[in-house]
Amino acid sequence: MAKAFKDKVLEGKVAFVAGASSGINLGIAQHFAAHGAKVAVISRSHEKITAAAKTMTDAGHDAIGLAADVRDFESVDKALAETQKQFGNIDIVISGAAGNFVAPALGMSSNGFKTVVDIDLIGTFNVLRASFQYLNRPGASLISITAPQAVNPSVFQAHVCAAKAGINMLTKCLAMEWGPAGVRVNAISPGPIADTEGMARLAPTPEMEKGIKSRIAMRDYGTKTDIADMALFLSSENASYVTGTIVDCDGGSKLGDAGADALGEFK
Ligand code: HXC
Ligand code: NAP
């Protein structure tokens, strides 16, 4: 039977979104809330995550904000337990907490490298691993937020490239282990997204932004809504046979510029 895509497609669902005090992950949380889910958001900062949750409760949705550091398994576990206590078993988990700075490997201390790997990769393991016992199974959907750097090596991003590559492989391993329990595990790989901390750090000047856009097939940055829509689809029953997949949502940026510099624009 065909599966229709309902307006309030997440009605009755509970979502837990890690790293959602700002940016792409907050956009996902708000989109889920608007589509009927009860949403718990976590980040390190009590003040920022309380404000993030308030954007949703002010709009009339059910949401809670909890301070937790994804590097600390116990604090993540505590936040999940509180979410289950307030909203019930969890249907959807987003692991999107991340850290980044631009530096050559020789300008990075061991602790600098470790800090990003700890937040991105160990943090994702902690969030997904800790969530398992709180999930509504079968039917749960777990999504990590990775990046093109997982497969495209980049200068000054050794820490992010290594961490996100680990997330891609973790996604596939957990999909294999948890598929029999009816738990789907996927990742979204956003391209450059407008108005985010990530791009503010990677392309801080208009010239750099222009250069990046000229090498994207769609010739523009994506929006937070582009990623939130993909997360909504992957979390819905419409995606019930999708697992172990890294979904590129990047305007074709991973394709390369296909010789556009040499051939010019096709008008
Ligand atoms: C070299 C640096 C550095 C820099 C920090 N470090 N910034 N090294 N160049 N610019 C080093 C520090 O010297 C220290 O090492 C170690 O990193 C830890 O620094 P802390 O400040 O103590 O860490 P912490 O407070 O945990 O903060 C983590 C952080 C910070 C990653 C450094 O920037 C942060 O909180 N970021 C969260 C927000 C964020 O980054 N958003 C963007 C996500 S976008 P030593 O040896 O001195 O102790 C993203 C991009 C993906 O992920 C791709 C996009 C296209
Ligand atoms: P962002 O706004 O800085 O989001 C990162 C979030 O992670 C913040 O809410 C931060 O909140 C939280 N965080 C950081 N360390 C944490 C920790 N140890 N424990 C818990 N939470 C922590 O950045 P963004 O640009 O929107 O990026 C969001 C995600 O998309 C990341 O996974 C990033 O790698 C990915 N991505 C972004 C782009 C892009 O174009 N921006 C492209 C590809 C992939 P606190 O500071 O309050 O803790």
GROMACS .gro file of C-alpha atoms and ligand atoms in nm:
model
  370
    1MET     CA    1   0.000   0.000   0.000
    2ALA     CA    2   0.131   0.349  -0.084
    3LYS     CA    3   0.253   0.547   0.216
    4ALA     CA    4   0.112   0.899   0.215
    5PHE     CA    5   0.327   1.176   0.364
    6LYS     CA    6   0.107   1.330   0.634
    7ASP     CA    7   0.116   1.693   0.741
    8LYS     CA    8   0.184   1.619   1.110
    9VAL     CA    9   0.396   1.323   1.017
   10LEU     CA   10   0.560   1.292   1.362
   11GLU     CA   11   0.243   1.319   1.572
   12GLY     CA   12   0.282   1.103   1.884
   13LYS     CA   13   0.659   1.062   1.835
   14VAL     CA   14   0.935   1.158   2.079
   15ALA     CA   15   1.260   1.303   1.944
   16PHE     CA   16   1.595   1.360   2.119
   17VAL     CA   17   1.831   1.602   1.942
   18ALA     CA   18   2.193   1.638   2.058
   19GLY     CA   19   2.382   1.960   1.985
   20ALA     CA   20   2.067   2.161   1.929
   21SER     CA   21   2.126   2.497   2.096
   22SER     CA   22   2.187   2.651   1.751
   23GLY     CA   23   2.226   2.599   1.379
   24ILE     CA   24   2.130   2.295   1.176
   25ASN     CA   25   2.034   2.077   1.473
   26LEU     CA   26   1.809   2.342   1.627
   27GLY     CA   27   1.648   2.373   1.282
   28ILE     CA   28   1.583   1.998   1.283
   29ALA     CA   29   1.438   2.009   1.636
   30GLN     CA   30   1.205   2.298   1.547
   31HIS     CA   31   1.093   2.120   1.227
   32PHE     CA   32   1.018   1.801   1.421
   33ALA     CA   33   0.821   1.997   1.683
   34ALA     CA   34   0.622   2.172   1.410
   35HIS     CA   35   0.540   1.827   1.266
   36GLY     CA   36   0.395   1.705   1.594
   37ALA     CA   37   0.687   1.544   1.782
   38LYS     CA   38   0.765   1.602   2.149
   39VAL     CA   39   1.124   1.718   2.141
   40ALA     CA   40   1.412   1.708   2.390
   41VAL     CA   41   1.722   1.907   2.300
   42ILE     CA   42   2.065   1.893   2.466
   43SER     CA   43   2.387   2.094   2.456
   44ARG     CA   44   2.665   2.191   2.699
   45SER     CA   45   2.518   2.528   2.788
   46HIS     CA   46   2.218   2.534   3.022
   47GLU     CA   47   2.139   2.892   2.920
   48LYS     CA   48   2.155   2.833   2.544
   49ILE     CA   49   1.965   2.504   2.547
   50THR     CA   50   1.690   2.645   2.769
   51ALA     CA   51   1.649   2.932   2.520
   52ALA     CA   52   1.644   2.683   2.230
   53ALA     CA   53   1.365   2.480   2.392
   54LYS     CA   54   1.173   2.800   2.460
   55THR     CA   55   1.158   2.879   2.086
   56MET     CA   56   0.950   2.561   2.055
   57THR     CA   57   0.734   2.592   2.366
   58ASP     CA   58   0.660   2.955   2.271
   59ALA     CA   59   0.525   2.819   1.940
   60GLY     CA   60   0.291   2.590   2.135
   61HIS     CA   61   0.491   2.268   2.105
   62ASP     CA   62   0.612   2.020   2.369
   63ALA     CA   63   0.986   2.064   2.423
   64ILE     CA   64   1.248   2.044   2.697
   65GLY     CA   65   1.607   2.165   2.703
   66LEU     CA   66   1.865   1.976   2.909
   67ALA     CA   67   2.233   2.054   2.964
   68ALA     CA   68   2.453   1.756   2.878
   69ASP     CA   69   2.800   1.710   2.730
   70VAL     CA   70   2.809   1.437   2.465
   71ARG     CA   71   3.168   1.357   2.570
   72ASP     CA   72   3.030   1.236   2.904
   73PHE     CA   73   2.827   0.914   2.865
   74GLU     CA   74   2.663   0.952   3.208
   75SER     CA   75   2.534   1.303   3.138
   76VAL     CA   76   2.386   1.189   2.804
   77ASP     CA   77   2.227   0.888   2.974
   78LYS     CA   78   2.076   1.115   3.241
   79ALA     CA   79   1.925   1.343   2.975
   80LEU     CA   80   1.777   1.045   2.790
   81ALA     CA   81   1.629   0.910   3.114
   82GLU     CA   82   1.472   1.250   3.186
   83THR     CA   83   1.331   1.265   2.832
   84GLN     CA   84   1.176   0.920   2.872
   85LYS     CA   85   1.034   1.019   3.211
   86GLN     CA   86   0.868   1.333   3.071
   87PHE     CA   87   0.768   1.217   2.721
   88GLY     CA   88   0.789   0.835   2.711
   89ASN     CA   89   1.001   0.604   2.496
   90ILE     CA   90   1.211   0.774   2.230
   91ASP     CA   91   1.137   0.723   1.859
   92ILE     CA   92   1.396   0.949   1.696
   93VAL     CA   93   1.752   1.041   1.791
   94ILE     CA   94   1.966   1.301   1.614
   95SER     CA   95   2.337   1.308   1.698
   96GLY     CA   96   2.467   1.640   1.568
   97ALA     CA   97   2.693   1.794   1.834
   98ALA     CA   98   3.021   1.902   1.678
   99GLY     CA   99   3.322   2.126   1.720
  100ASN     CA  100   3.552   2.271   1.459
  101PHE     CA  101   3.837   2.514   1.415
  102VAL     CA  102   4.051   2.579   1.111
  103ALA     CA  103   4.414   2.480   1.172
  104PRO     CA  104   4.692   2.291   1.002
  105ALA     CA  105   4.782   1.959   1.165
  106LEU     CA  106   5.112   2.111   1.279
  107GLY     CA  107   4.914   2.390   1.449
  108MET     CA  108   4.704   2.140   1.642
  109SER     CA  109   4.804   1.994   1.976
  110SER     CA  110   4.716   1.635   2.053
  111ASN     CA  111   4.445   1.772   2.279
  112GLY     CA  112   4.312   1.998   1.999
  113PHE     CA  113   4.276   1.697   1.767
  114LYS     CA  114   4.129   1.486   2.048
  115THR     CA  115   3.877   1.755   2.143
  116VAL     CA  116   3.707   1.743   1.802
  117VAL     CA  117   3.722   1.363   1.782
  118ASP     CA  118   3.576   1.345   2.134
  119ILE     CA  119   3.282   1.573   2.054
  120ASP     CA  120   3.203   1.447   1.703
  121LEU     CA  121   3.289   1.076   1.703
  122ILE     CA  122   3.298   0.961   2.067
  123GLY     CA  123   3.003   1.192   2.131
  124THR     CA  124   2.805   1.024   1.853
  125PHE     CA  125   2.888   0.679   1.989
  126ASN     CA  126   2.777   0.793   2.336
  127VAL     CA  127   2.448   0.940   2.212
  128LEU     CA  128   2.355   0.640   1.996
  129ARG     CA  129   2.480   0.376   2.242
  130ALA     CA  130   2.313   0.538   2.542
  131SER     CA  131   1.985   0.586   2.356
  132PHE     CA  132   1.931   0.218   2.276
  133GLN     CA  133   1.766   0.121   2.605
  134TYR     CA  134   1.525   0.418   2.585
  135LEU     CA  135   1.407   0.352   2.228
  136ASN     CA  136   1.063   0.258   2.107
  137ARG     CA  137   1.160  -0.061   1.928
  138PRO     CA  138   1.090  -0.166   1.651
  139GLY     CA  139   1.049   0.154   1.452
  140ALA     CA  140   1.311   0.385   1.599
  141SER     CA  141   1.520   0.605   1.369
  142LEU     CA  142   1.871   0.722   1.462
  143ILE     CA  143   2.045   0.987   1.250
  144SER     CA  144   2.396   1.126   1.281
  145ILE     CA  145   2.502   1.451   1.120
  146THR     CA  146   2.823   1.392   0.930
  147ALA     CA  147   2.996   1.612   0.669
  148PRO     CA  148   3.152   1.588   0.321
  149GLN     CA  149   3.492   1.596   0.496
  150ALA     CA  150   3.424   1.233   0.592
  151VAL     CA  151   3.508   1.131   0.236
  152ASN     CA  152   3.675   1.442   0.087
  153PRO     CA  153   4.009   1.513   0.253
  154SER     CA  154   4.070   1.878   0.329
  155VAL     CA  155   4.362   2.089   0.447
  156PHE     CA  156   4.330   2.240   0.797
  157GLN     CA  157   4.048   1.996   0.880
  158ALA     CA  158   4.239   1.677   0.977
  159HIS     CA  159   4.045   1.645   1.303
  160VAL     CA  160   3.702   1.691   1.142
  161CYS     CA  161   3.785   1.463   0.846
  162ALA     CA  162   3.899   1.184   1.078
  163ALA     CA  163   3.604   1.224   1.316
  164LYS     CA  164   3.335   1.242   1.049
  165ALA     CA  165   3.485   0.945   0.859
  166GLY     CA  166   3.448   0.751   1.183
  167ILE     CA  167   3.084   0.858   1.210
  168ASN     CA  168   3.012   0.726   0.858
  169MET     CA  169   3.153   0.383   0.941
  170LEU     CA  170   2.986   0.379   1.286
  171THR     CA  171   2.654   0.447   1.112
  172LYS     CA  172   2.693   0.138   0.895
  173CYS     CA  173   2.814  -0.088   1.179
  174LEU     CA  174   2.526   0.007   1.408
  175ALA     CA  175   2.274  -0.032   1.123
  176MET     CA  176   2.391  -0.392   1.085
  177GLU     CA  177   2.386  -0.466   1.458
  178TRP     CA  178   2.057  -0.294   1.539
  179GLY     CA  179   1.856  -0.372   1.223
  180PRO     CA  180   1.728  -0.699   1.371
  181ALA     CA  181   1.579  -0.496   1.660
  182GLY     CA  182   1.394  -0.277   1.409
  183VAL     CA  183   1.620   0.023   1.468
  184ARG     CA  184   1.727   0.218   1.160
  185VAL     CA  185   2.062   0.402   1.168
  186ASN     CA  186   2.146   0.660   0.900
  187ALA     CA  187   2.348   0.978   0.858
  188ILE     CA  188   2.294   1.303   0.672
  189SER     CA  189   2.589   1.477   0.510
  190PRO     CA  190   2.498   1.844   0.464
  191GLY     CA  191   2.683   2.056   0.211
  192PRO     CA  192   2.759   2.418   0.301
  193ILE     CA  193   2.457   2.554   0.488
  194ALA     CA  194   2.378   2.927   0.509
  195ASP     CA  195   2.372   3.116   0.839
  196THR     CA  196   2.555   2.855   1.045
  197GLU     CA  197   2.851   2.858   1.280
  198GLY     CA  198   3.010   2.588   1.066
  199MET     CA  199   3.028   2.806   0.755
  200ALA     CA  200   3.113   3.118   0.957
  201ARG     CA  201   3.427   2.932   1.067
  202LEU     CA  202   3.511   2.775   0.730
  203ALA     CA  203   3.434   3.069   0.498
  204PRO     CA  204   3.442   3.389   0.704
  205THR     CA  205   3.471   3.636   0.411
  206PRO     CA  206   3.232   3.712   0.121
  207GLU     CA  207   3.514   3.623  -0.125
  208MET     CA  208   3.554   3.278   0.028
  209GLU     CA  209   3.178   3.227   0.024
  210LYS     CA  210   3.164   3.325  -0.345
  211GLY     CA  211   3.446   3.083  -0.425
  212ILE     CA  212   3.271   2.795  -0.254
  213LYS     CA  213   2.937   2.868  -0.423
  214SER     CA  214   3.105   2.875  -0.767
  215ARG     CA  215   3.208   2.511  -0.715
  216ILE     CA  216   2.863   2.381  -0.612
  217ALA     CA  217   2.641   2.235  -0.887
  218MET     CA  218   2.339   2.428  -0.752
  219ARG     CA  219   2.560   2.741  -0.716
  220ASP     CA  220   2.430   2.825  -0.368
  221TYR     CA  221   2.450   2.728  -0.003
  222GLY     CA  222   2.171   2.508   0.132
  223THR     CA  223   1.934   2.609   0.409
  224LYS     CA  224   1.868   2.464   0.753
  225THR     CA  225   1.524   2.367   0.622
  226ASP     CA  226   1.684   2.156   0.347
  227ILE     CA  227   1.853   1.945   0.615
  228ALA     CA  228   1.550   1.944   0.845
  229ASP     CA  229   1.331   1.814   0.559
  230MET     CA  230   1.575   1.530   0.492
  231ALA     CA  231   1.583   1.445   0.864
  232LEU     CA  232   1.202   1.450   0.870
  233PHE     CA  233   1.184   1.206   0.580
  234LEU     CA  234   1.443   0.971   0.731
  235SER     CA  235   1.260   0.978   1.065
  236SER     CA  236   0.921   0.910   0.913
  237GLU     CA  237   0.760   0.577   0.832
  238ASN     CA  238   0.806   0.667   0.464
  239ALA     CA  239   1.172   0.575   0.513
  240SER     CA  240   1.097   0.248   0.694
  241TYR     CA  241   1.327   0.045   0.464
  242VAL     CA  242   1.618   0.291   0.468
  243THR     CA  243   1.911   0.205   0.695
  244GLY     CA  244   2.291   0.215   0.692
  245THR     CA  245   2.290   0.503   0.445
  246ILE     CA  246   2.482   0.830   0.433
  247VAL     CA  247   2.250   1.075   0.256
  248ASP     CA  248   2.420   1.368   0.080
  249CYS     CA  249   2.208   1.682   0.103
  250ASP     CA  250   2.455   1.918  -0.058
  251GLY     CA  251   2.332   2.073  -0.383
  252GLY     CA  252   2.572   1.843  -0.566
  253SER     CA  253   2.878   2.001  -0.403
  254LYS     CA  254   3.046   1.663  -0.358
  255LEU     CA  255   3.047   1.613  -0.735
  256GLY     CA  256   3.321   1.872  -0.779
  257ASP     CA  257   3.302   2.164  -1.020
  258ALA     CA  258   3.297   1.937  -1.329
  259GLY     CA  259   3.531   2.167  -1.519
  260ALA     CA  260   3.308   2.473  -1.477
  261ASP     CA  261   3.616   2.696  -1.441
  262ALA     CA  262   3.757   2.579  -1.773
  263LEU     CA  263   3.430   2.546  -1.970
  264GLY     CA  264   3.241   2.844  -1.832
  265GLU     CA  265   2.876   2.856  -1.733
  266PHE     CA  266   2.602   2.692  -1.945
  267LYS     CA  267   2.327   2.949  -1.981
  268HXC     C1  268   4.440   2.532   1.723
  268HXC     C2  269   4.282   2.509   1.891
  268HXC     C3  270   4.200   2.609   1.830
  268HXC     C4  271   4.248   2.671   1.709
  268HXC     C5  272   4.100   2.538   2.010
  268HXC     N1  273   4.215   2.469   2.001
  268HXC     N2  274   4.087   2.624   1.907
  268HXC     N3  275   4.399   2.471   1.838
  268HXC     N4  276   4.368   2.629   1.661
  268HXC     N5  277   4.178   2.766   1.647
  268HXC     C6  278   4.267   2.372   2.096
  268HXC     C7  279   4.294   2.435   2.231
  268HXC     O1  280   4.418   2.505   2.231
  268HXC     C8  281   4.299   2.312   2.322
  268HXC     O2  282   4.421   2.242   2.311
  268HXC     C9  283   4.190   2.223   2.259
  268HXC     O3  284   4.172   2.269   2.124
  268HXC    C10  285   4.059   2.233   2.334
  268HXC     O4  286   4.019   2.369   2.338
  268HXC     P1  287   3.907   2.421   2.442
  268HXC     O5  288   3.875   2.561   2.407
  268HXC     O6  289   3.948   2.390   2.581
  268HXC     O7  290   3.788   2.318   2.406
  268HXC     P2  291   3.632   2.328   2.433
  268HXC     O8  292   3.600   2.439   2.531
  268HXC     O9  293   3.588   2.192   2.461
  268HXC    O10  294   3.573   2.379   2.291
  268HXC    C11  295   3.569   2.295   2.179
  268HXC    C12  296   3.601   2.374   2.051
  268HXC    C13  297   3.516   2.502   2.040
  268HXC    C14  298   3.577   2.277   1.933
  268HXC    C15  299   3.749   2.412   2.052
  268HXC    O11  300   3.547   2.573   1.919
  268HXC    C16  301   3.368   2.474   2.045
  268HXC    O12  302   3.312   2.469   2.154
  268HXC     N6  303   3.300   2.456   1.930
  268HXC    C17  304   3.155   2.426   1.924
  268HXC    C18  305   3.089   2.504   1.814
  268HXC    C19  306   3.143   2.471   1.678
  268HXC    O13  307   3.264   2.445   1.662
  268HXC     N7  308   3.054   2.474   1.578
  268HXC    C20  309   3.093   2.444   1.442
  268HXC    C21  310   3.054   2.303   1.410
  268HXC     S1  311   3.063   2.291   1.236
  268HXC     P3  312   4.538   2.259   2.423
  268HXC    O14  313   4.647   2.167   2.377
  268HXC    O15  314   4.576   2.404   2.421
  268HXC    O16  315   4.477   2.217   2.553
  268HXC    C22  316   3.148   2.156   1.195
  268HXC    C23  317   3.206   2.165   1.059
  268HXC    C24  318   3.177   2.049   0.974
  268HXC    O17  319   3.158   2.065   1.264
  268HXC    C25  320   3.196   2.082   0.831
  268HXC    C26  321   3.123   2.204   0.786
  268HXC    C27  322   3.117   2.214   0.635
  269NAP     P1  323   2.659   2.482   1.557
  269NAP     O1  324   2.546   2.578   1.547
  269NAP     O2  325   2.784   2.529   1.624
  269NAP     O3  326   2.608   2.348   1.624
  269NAP     C1  327   2.688   2.267   1.706
  269NAP     C2  328   2.610   2.236   1.831
  269NAP     O4  329   2.682   2.138   1.907
  269NAP     C3  330   2.586   2.356   1.920
  269NAP     O5  331   2.449   2.357   1.955
  269NAP     C4  332   2.671   2.328   2.045
  269NAP     O6  333   2.603   2.380   2.157
  269NAP     C5  334   2.672   2.175   2.045
  269NAP     N1  335   2.787   2.116   2.113
  269NAP     C6  336   2.918   2.137   2.092
  269NAP     N2  337   2.993   2.062   2.173
  269NAP     C7  338   2.906   1.987   2.245
  269NAP     C8  339   2.922   1.888   2.346
  269NAP     N3  340   3.044   1.850   2.385
  269NAP     N4  341   2.811   1.832   2.400
  269NAP     C9  342   2.687   1.871   2.360
  269NAP     N5  343   2.667   1.964   2.266
  269NAP    C10  344   2.774   2.022   2.209
  269NAP     O7  345   2.706   2.433   1.412
  269NAP     P2  346   2.634   2.396   1.272
  269NAP     O8  347   2.714   2.460   1.168
  269NAP     O9  348   2.487   2.418   1.277
  269NAP    O10  349   2.665   2.238   1.265
  269NAP    C11  350   2.570   2.141   1.310
  269NAP    C12  351   2.609   2.003   1.260
  269NAP    O11  352   2.610   2.003   1.116
  269NAP    C13  353   2.747   1.957   1.303
  269NAP    O12  354   2.745   1.818   1.325
  269NAP    C14  355   2.833   1.989   1.181
  269NAP    O13  356   2.949   1.912   1.176
  269NAP    C15  357   2.736   1.955   1.070
  269NAP     N6  358   2.765   2.019   0.941
  269NAP    C16  359   2.751   2.152   0.927
  269NAP    C17  360   2.770   2.210   0.803
  269NAP    C18  361   2.747   2.357   0.782
  269NAP    O14  362   2.748   2.403   0.668
  269NAP     N7  363   2.728   2.434   0.886
  269NAP    C19  364   2.807   2.130   0.694
  269NAP    C20  365   2.823   1.992   0.714
  269NAP    C21  366   2.802   1.937   0.837
  269NAP     P3  367   2.672   2.434   2.294
  269NAP    O15  368   2.782   2.527   2.252
  269NAP    O16  369   2.556   2.503   2.362
  269NAP    O17  370   2.719   2.311   2.365
   0.00000   0.00000   0.00000
